[in-house]
XYZ file of C-alpha atoms in Angstrom:
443
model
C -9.968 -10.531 27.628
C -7.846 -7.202 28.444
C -4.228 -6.239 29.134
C -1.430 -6.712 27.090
C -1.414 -8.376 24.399
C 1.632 -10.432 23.381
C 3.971 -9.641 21.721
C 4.757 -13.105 19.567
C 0.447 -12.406 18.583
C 2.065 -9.342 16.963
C 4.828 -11.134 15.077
C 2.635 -13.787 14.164
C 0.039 -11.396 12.236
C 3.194 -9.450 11.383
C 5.531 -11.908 9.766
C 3.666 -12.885 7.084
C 2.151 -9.902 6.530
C 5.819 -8.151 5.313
C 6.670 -10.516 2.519
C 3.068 -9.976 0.955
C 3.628 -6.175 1.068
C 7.151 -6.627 -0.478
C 5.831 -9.409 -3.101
C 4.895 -6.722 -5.877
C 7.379 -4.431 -5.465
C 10.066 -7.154 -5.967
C 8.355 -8.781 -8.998
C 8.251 -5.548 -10.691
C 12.151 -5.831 -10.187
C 12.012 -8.860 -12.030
C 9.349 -8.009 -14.600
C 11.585 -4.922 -15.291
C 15.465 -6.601 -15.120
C 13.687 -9.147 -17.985
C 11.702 -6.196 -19.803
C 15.435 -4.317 -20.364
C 17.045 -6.868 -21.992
C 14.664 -6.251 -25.332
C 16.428 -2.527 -25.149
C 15.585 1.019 -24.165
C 12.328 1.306 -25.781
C 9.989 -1.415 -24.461
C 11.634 -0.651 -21.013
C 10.739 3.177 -21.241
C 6.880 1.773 -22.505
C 6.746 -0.235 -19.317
C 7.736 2.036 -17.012
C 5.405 4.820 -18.158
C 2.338 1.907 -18.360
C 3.180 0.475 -14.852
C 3.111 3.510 -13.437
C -0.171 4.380 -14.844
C -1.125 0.951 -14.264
C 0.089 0.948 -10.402
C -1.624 4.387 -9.781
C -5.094 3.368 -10.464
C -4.724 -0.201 -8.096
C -3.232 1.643 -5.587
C -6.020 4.458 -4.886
C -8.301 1.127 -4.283
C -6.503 -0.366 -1.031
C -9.005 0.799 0.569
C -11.050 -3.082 -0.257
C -8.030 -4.364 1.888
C -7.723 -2.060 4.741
C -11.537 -1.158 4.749
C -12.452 -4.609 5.311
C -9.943 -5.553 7.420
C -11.578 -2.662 9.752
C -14.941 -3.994 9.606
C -14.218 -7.818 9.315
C -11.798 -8.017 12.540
C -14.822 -6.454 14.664
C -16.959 -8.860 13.647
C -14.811 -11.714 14.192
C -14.035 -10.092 17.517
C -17.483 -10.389 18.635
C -17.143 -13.948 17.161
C -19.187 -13.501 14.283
C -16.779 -15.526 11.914
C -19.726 -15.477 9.362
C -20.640 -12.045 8.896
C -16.820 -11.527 9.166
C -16.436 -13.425 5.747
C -19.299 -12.073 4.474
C -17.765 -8.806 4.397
C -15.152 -10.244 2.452
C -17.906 -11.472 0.243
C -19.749 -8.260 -0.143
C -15.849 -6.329 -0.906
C -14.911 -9.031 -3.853
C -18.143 -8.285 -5.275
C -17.132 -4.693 -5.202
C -13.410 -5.602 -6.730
C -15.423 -7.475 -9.526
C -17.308 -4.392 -10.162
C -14.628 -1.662 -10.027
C -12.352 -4.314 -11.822
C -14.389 -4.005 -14.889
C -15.007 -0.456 -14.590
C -11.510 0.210 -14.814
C -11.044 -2.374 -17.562
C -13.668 -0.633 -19.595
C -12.488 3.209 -19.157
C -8.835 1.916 -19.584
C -9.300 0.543 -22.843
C -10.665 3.859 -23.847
C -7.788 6.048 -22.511
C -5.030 4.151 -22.887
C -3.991 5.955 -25.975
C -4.490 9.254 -24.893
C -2.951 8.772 -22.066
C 0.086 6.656 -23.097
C 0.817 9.518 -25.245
C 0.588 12.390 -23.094
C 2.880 10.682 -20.479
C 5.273 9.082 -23.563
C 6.930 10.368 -25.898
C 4.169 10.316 -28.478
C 6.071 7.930 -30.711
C 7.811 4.454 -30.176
C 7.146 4.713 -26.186
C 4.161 5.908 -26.496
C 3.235 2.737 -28.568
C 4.972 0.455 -26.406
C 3.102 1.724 -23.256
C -0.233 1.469 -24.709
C 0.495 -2.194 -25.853
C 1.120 -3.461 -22.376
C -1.308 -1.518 -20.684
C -3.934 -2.830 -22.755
C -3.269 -5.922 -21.695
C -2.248 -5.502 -18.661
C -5.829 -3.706 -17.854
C -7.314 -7.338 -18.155
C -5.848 -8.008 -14.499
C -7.295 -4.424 -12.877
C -10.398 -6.740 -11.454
C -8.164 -10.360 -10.282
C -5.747 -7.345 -8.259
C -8.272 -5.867 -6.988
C -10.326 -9.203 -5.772
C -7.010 -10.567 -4.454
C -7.233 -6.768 -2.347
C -10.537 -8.126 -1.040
C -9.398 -11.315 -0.172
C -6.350 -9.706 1.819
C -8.930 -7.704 3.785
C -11.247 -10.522 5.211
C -8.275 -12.938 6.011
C -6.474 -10.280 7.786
C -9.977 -9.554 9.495
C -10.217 -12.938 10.991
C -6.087 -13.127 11.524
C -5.375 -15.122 9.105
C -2.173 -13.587 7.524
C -1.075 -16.940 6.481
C -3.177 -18.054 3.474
C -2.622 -14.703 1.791
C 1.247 -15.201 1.705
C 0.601 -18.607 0.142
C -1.728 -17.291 -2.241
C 0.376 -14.031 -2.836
C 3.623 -15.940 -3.548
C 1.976 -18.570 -5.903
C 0.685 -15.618 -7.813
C 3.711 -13.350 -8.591
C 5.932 -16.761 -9.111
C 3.669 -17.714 -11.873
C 4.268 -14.452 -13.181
C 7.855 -14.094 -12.675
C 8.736 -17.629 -14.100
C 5.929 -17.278 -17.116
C 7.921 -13.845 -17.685
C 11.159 -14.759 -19.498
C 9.423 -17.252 -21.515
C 6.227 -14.920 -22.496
C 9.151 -12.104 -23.076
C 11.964 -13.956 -24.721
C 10.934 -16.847 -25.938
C 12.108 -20.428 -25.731
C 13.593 -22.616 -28.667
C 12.798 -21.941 -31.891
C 10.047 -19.273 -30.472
C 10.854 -15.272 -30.487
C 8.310 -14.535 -28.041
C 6.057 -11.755 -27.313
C 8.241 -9.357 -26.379
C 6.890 -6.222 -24.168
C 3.434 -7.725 -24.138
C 4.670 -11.162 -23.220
C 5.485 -9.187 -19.505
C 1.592 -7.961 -19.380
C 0.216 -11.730 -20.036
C 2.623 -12.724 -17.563
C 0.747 -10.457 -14.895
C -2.268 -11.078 -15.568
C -1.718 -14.805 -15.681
C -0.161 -14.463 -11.891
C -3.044 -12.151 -10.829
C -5.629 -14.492 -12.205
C -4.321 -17.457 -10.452
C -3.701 -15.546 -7.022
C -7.783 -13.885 -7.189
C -8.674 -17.354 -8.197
C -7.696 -19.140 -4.582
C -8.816 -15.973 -2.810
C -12.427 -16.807 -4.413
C -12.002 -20.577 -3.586
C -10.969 -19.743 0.204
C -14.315 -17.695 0.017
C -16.907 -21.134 -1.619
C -14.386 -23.028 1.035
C -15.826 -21.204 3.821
C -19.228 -21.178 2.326
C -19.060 -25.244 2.757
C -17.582 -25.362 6.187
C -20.472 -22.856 6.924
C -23.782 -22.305 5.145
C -24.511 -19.293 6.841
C -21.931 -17.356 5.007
C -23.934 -15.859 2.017
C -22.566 -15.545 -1.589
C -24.839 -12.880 -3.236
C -24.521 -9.373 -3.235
C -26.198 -7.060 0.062
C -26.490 -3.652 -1.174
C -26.458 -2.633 2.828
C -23.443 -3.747 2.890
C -21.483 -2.383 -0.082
C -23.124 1.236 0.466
C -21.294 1.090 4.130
C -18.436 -0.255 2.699
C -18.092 2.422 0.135
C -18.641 4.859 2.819
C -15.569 3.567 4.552
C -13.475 3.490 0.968
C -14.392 7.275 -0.017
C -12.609 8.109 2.919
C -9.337 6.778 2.255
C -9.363 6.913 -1.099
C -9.485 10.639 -0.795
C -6.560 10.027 2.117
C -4.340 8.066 -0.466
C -5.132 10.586 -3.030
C -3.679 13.305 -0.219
C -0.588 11.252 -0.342
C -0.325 10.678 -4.211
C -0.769 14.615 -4.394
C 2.403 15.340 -2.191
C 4.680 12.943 -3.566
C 4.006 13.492 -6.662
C 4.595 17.290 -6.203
C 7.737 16.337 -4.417
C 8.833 14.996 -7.634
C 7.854 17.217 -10.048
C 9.296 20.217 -7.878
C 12.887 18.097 -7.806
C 13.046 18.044 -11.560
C 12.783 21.387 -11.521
C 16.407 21.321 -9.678
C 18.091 19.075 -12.317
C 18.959 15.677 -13.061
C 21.255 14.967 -10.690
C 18.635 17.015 -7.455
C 15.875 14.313 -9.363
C 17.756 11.241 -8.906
C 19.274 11.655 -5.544
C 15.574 12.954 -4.682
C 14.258 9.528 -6.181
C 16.515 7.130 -4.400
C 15.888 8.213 -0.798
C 12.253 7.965 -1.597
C 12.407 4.824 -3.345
C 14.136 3.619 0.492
C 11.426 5.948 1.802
C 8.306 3.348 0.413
C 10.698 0.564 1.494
C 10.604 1.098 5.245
C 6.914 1.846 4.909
C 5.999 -1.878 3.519
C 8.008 -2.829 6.538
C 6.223 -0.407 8.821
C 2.920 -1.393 7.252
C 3.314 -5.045 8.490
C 2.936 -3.459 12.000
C 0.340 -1.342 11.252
C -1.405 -4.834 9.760
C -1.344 -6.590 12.969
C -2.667 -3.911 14.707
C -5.600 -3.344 12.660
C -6.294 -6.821 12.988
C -5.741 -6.934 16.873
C -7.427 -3.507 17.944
C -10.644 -4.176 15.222
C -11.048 -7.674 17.284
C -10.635 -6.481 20.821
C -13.592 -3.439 19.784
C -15.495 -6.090 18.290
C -15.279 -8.454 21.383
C -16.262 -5.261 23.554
C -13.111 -4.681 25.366
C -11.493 -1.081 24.385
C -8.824 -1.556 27.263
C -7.387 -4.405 25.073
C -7.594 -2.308 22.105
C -5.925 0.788 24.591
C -3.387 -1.252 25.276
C -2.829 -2.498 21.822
C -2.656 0.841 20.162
C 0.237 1.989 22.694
C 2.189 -1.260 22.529
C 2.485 -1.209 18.614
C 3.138 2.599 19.044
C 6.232 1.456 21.314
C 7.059 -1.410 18.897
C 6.949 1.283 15.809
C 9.223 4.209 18.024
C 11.659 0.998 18.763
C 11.813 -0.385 14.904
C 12.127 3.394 13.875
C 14.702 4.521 16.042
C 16.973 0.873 14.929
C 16.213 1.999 11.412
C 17.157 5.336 11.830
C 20.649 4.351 13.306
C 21.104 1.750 10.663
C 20.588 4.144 8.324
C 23.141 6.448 9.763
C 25.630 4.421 9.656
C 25.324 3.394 6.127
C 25.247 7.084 4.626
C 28.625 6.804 3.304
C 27.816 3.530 1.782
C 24.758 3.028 0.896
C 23.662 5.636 -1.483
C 26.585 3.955 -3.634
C 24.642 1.166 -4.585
C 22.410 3.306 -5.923
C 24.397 5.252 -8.003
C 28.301 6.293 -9.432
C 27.511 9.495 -10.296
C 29.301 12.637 -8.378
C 26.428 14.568 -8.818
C 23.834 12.681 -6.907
C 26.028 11.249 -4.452
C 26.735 15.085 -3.434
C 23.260 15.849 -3.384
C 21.766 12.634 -1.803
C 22.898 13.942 1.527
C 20.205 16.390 1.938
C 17.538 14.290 1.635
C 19.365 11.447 3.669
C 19.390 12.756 6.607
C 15.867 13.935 6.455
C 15.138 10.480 5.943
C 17.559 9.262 9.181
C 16.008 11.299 11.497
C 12.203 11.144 10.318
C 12.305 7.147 10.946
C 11.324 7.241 14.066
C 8.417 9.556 13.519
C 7.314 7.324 10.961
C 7.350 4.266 13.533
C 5.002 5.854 15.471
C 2.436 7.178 13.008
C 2.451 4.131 10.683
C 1.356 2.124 13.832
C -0.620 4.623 15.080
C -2.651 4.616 11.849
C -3.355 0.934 11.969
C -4.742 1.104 15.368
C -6.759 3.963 13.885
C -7.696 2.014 10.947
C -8.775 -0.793 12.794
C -10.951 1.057 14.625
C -12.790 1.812 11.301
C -11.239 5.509 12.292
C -11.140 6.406 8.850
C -12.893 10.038 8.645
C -10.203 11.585 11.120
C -7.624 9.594 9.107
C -9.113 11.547 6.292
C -9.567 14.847 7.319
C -5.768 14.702 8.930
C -4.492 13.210 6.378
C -5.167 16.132 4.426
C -5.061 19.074 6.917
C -1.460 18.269 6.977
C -1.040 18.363 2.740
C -2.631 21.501 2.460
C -1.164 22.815 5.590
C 2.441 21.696 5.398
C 3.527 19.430 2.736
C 2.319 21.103 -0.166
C 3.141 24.700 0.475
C 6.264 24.174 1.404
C 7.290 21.924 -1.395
C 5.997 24.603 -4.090
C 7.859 27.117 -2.198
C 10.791 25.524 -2.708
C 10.637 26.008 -6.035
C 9.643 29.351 -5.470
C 12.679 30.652 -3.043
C 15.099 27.890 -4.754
C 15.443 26.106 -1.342
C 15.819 22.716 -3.222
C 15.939 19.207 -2.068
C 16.204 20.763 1.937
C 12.716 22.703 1.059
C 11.407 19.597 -0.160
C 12.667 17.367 2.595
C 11.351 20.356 5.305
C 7.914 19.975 3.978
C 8.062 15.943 4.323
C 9.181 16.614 8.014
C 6.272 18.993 8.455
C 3.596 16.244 6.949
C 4.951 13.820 9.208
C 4.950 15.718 12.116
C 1.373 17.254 11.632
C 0.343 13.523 11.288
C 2.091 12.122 14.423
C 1.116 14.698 16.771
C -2.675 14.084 15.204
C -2.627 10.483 15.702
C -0.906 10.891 19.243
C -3.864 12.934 20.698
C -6.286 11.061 18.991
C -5.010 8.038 20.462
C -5.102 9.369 24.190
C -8.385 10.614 23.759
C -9.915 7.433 23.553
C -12.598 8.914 21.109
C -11.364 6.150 18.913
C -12.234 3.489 21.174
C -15.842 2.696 19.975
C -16.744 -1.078 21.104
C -18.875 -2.629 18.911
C -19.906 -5.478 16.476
C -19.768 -2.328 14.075
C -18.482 0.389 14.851
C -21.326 3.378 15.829
């Protein structure tokens, strides 16, 4: 096989890949619109907990996109097997991290609840639903896994299925578990952490039976741990684990810095970021299909296909980032409105908004770009990039900011620079074909 590849093979890995990315984020919507009707309290406790609790599963993506690397090269070469077997070998991993995060939550939920809380009443609350809530770390973390393989073999279907019936068993058991029904109070706060964990348990449940169902269709696929196989796979998750720890470090910073410039630089700060890690899920979908596409064509042998697929989703990301950018545009005077009536903010949120109009094209290109990286099990250079451009651009030019008083502009500047760093990285490292390892597994 070689050429293009077309472009409905995109939108079919695509497609279903977007409303799996967007699942949490819009149950924690729900989880939180239900959580604020018990009052200002228990919402403060969950928002401190879920952050905590959304930090720690989101430094281990690397079971879903690490896998998806190595499992779409092997199902290139059409080694469906040893494909699912790496999904095998990563949910035995997500078991094991699962519990290791259980066990050292439980012992620092307290200490940490209060040192992010308020040491009193919120304080309390947080460490009541993160408790709880910890009891879910290893189903996430297996359905993570179970994301991986599929998308490895290009099967982006089953996960939406799975992903859905997951976070609607949470979101329906979550007003009841919360609130009651009849004659019942409720749980209150915690009711929302048994909710999750009930969704998570029955969405890492049908990711485990997918894995015995393809253990019947074929007995070659192997069930028991191969310690080969997890040390290579935790190769490949040290590396972006310390890339997604880059990230955490810069927008996090970002943050902290903008409090530093008052409420009102905060909020208008927060609400062009919160858009910000909208248009990535929907960026990421791309990036998903090209992983998938780009690890299979390497697998199969053929780096022209994967060539060709790296500069077509490139094209595809510069098209979808220069529509979003103009739709954003033209909704400047609007949107931000939605967000918020106060003067303040919607003086302020200009700054930043305009940053964010014209990086969307940039973003296009490098969120696609790092898929096609990804997918070629790229993951060192991802790494060492990754971070060249925190330490080189982001970072110092975010604390200078609050140095020189620049504000949300010096903030926003040292976004553009991380960005740009990164897409003129992946661009060269795309043309120079170093990427482009054929292979079963990559060499």
């Amino acid at each position: 096989m070689s050429g293009r590849v077309p472009f409905r093979e995109v939108l079919r890995l695509a497609a279903p890949a977007l409303p799996v990315l967007a699942a949490e984020p819009l149950y924690l919507l729900v989880d939180t619109a239900v959580v604020g009707r018990l009052g200002a309290v228990p919402l403060a406790g969950l928002a401190v907990a879920g952050v905590l609790f959304a930090q720690v599963t989101s430094q281990l993506t690397f079971l879903a996109y690490g896998t998806t690397a190595r499992a779409a090269r092997l199902h290139g070469a059409g080694r469906r097997a040893d494909a699912v077997a790496e999904g095998v070998q990563a949910t035995w991993l997500a078991l094991g991290v699962g519990l290791a995060v259980l066990a050292v939550g439980q012992l620092v939920a307290g200490p940490v609840t209060r040192a992010l809380g308020d040491g009193g009443e919120v304080a309390r609350a947080a460490e009541s639903w993160l408790r709880v809530a910890l009891l879910g770390a290893p189903f996430v973390l297996v359905a993570l896994a179970g994301n991986g393989w599929m998308r490895g073999v290009q099967d982006t279907t089953r996960p939406l299925r799975y992903v859905l019936a997951g976070n609607g068993v949470s979101a329906s058991a979550c007003l009841v578990l919360v609130h009651g029904i009849g004659a019942w109070p409720g749980m209150g706060l915690v009711g929302s952490a048994v909710a999750n964990v009930a969704g998570q348990a029955l969405g890492a449940t049908l990711f485990l039976a997918a894995l015995v169902r393809e253990r019947v269709v074929d007995p070659s696929v192997g069930l028991r741990p191969v310690p080969a196989l997890l040390g290579a796979q935790l190769v490949l998750g040290r590396d972006l684990l310390a890339r997604s720890l880059a990230f955490q470090a810069c927008f996090l910073s970002a943050t902290a810095v903008a409090a530093r410039f008052g409420a009102a630089a905060v909020g208008a700060h927060l609400i062009v970021v919160q858009l910000w890690a909208f248009m990535a899920l929907v960026l990421d979908a791309v990036a998903i299909a090209a992983q998938s596409l780009v690890g299979a064509a390497l697998g199969g042998g053929d780096p022209r296909r994967a060539r060709s697929v790296a500069w077509q989703v490139g094209a595809y990301g510069l098209v979808l980032g220069i529509g979003f950018g103009a739709l954003f545009a033209a909704l400047a005077g609007v949107l931000p409105a939605v967000f918020t009536s106060d003067p303040a903010v919607l003086a302020l949120v200009t700054v930043p908004w305009w940053f964010f109009v014209a990086l969307q094209p940039v973003a296009g290109v490098v969120f696609a770009l790092d898929g096609v990286l990804l997918g070629a099990g790229d993951a060192a250079f991802l790494r060492t990039t990754t971070l060249f451009a925190a330490v080189a651009a982001f970072l110092p030019l975010v604390w200078a900011s609050l140095a020189f008083g620049w504000g949300l502009a010096g903030i926003w500047t040292g976004l553009a620079g991380f960005m740009l760093v990164r897409l003129a990285a992946v661009t060269l490292r795309a043309r120079s074909d170093r990427w482009a390892v054929p292979g079963a597994v990559r060499g």
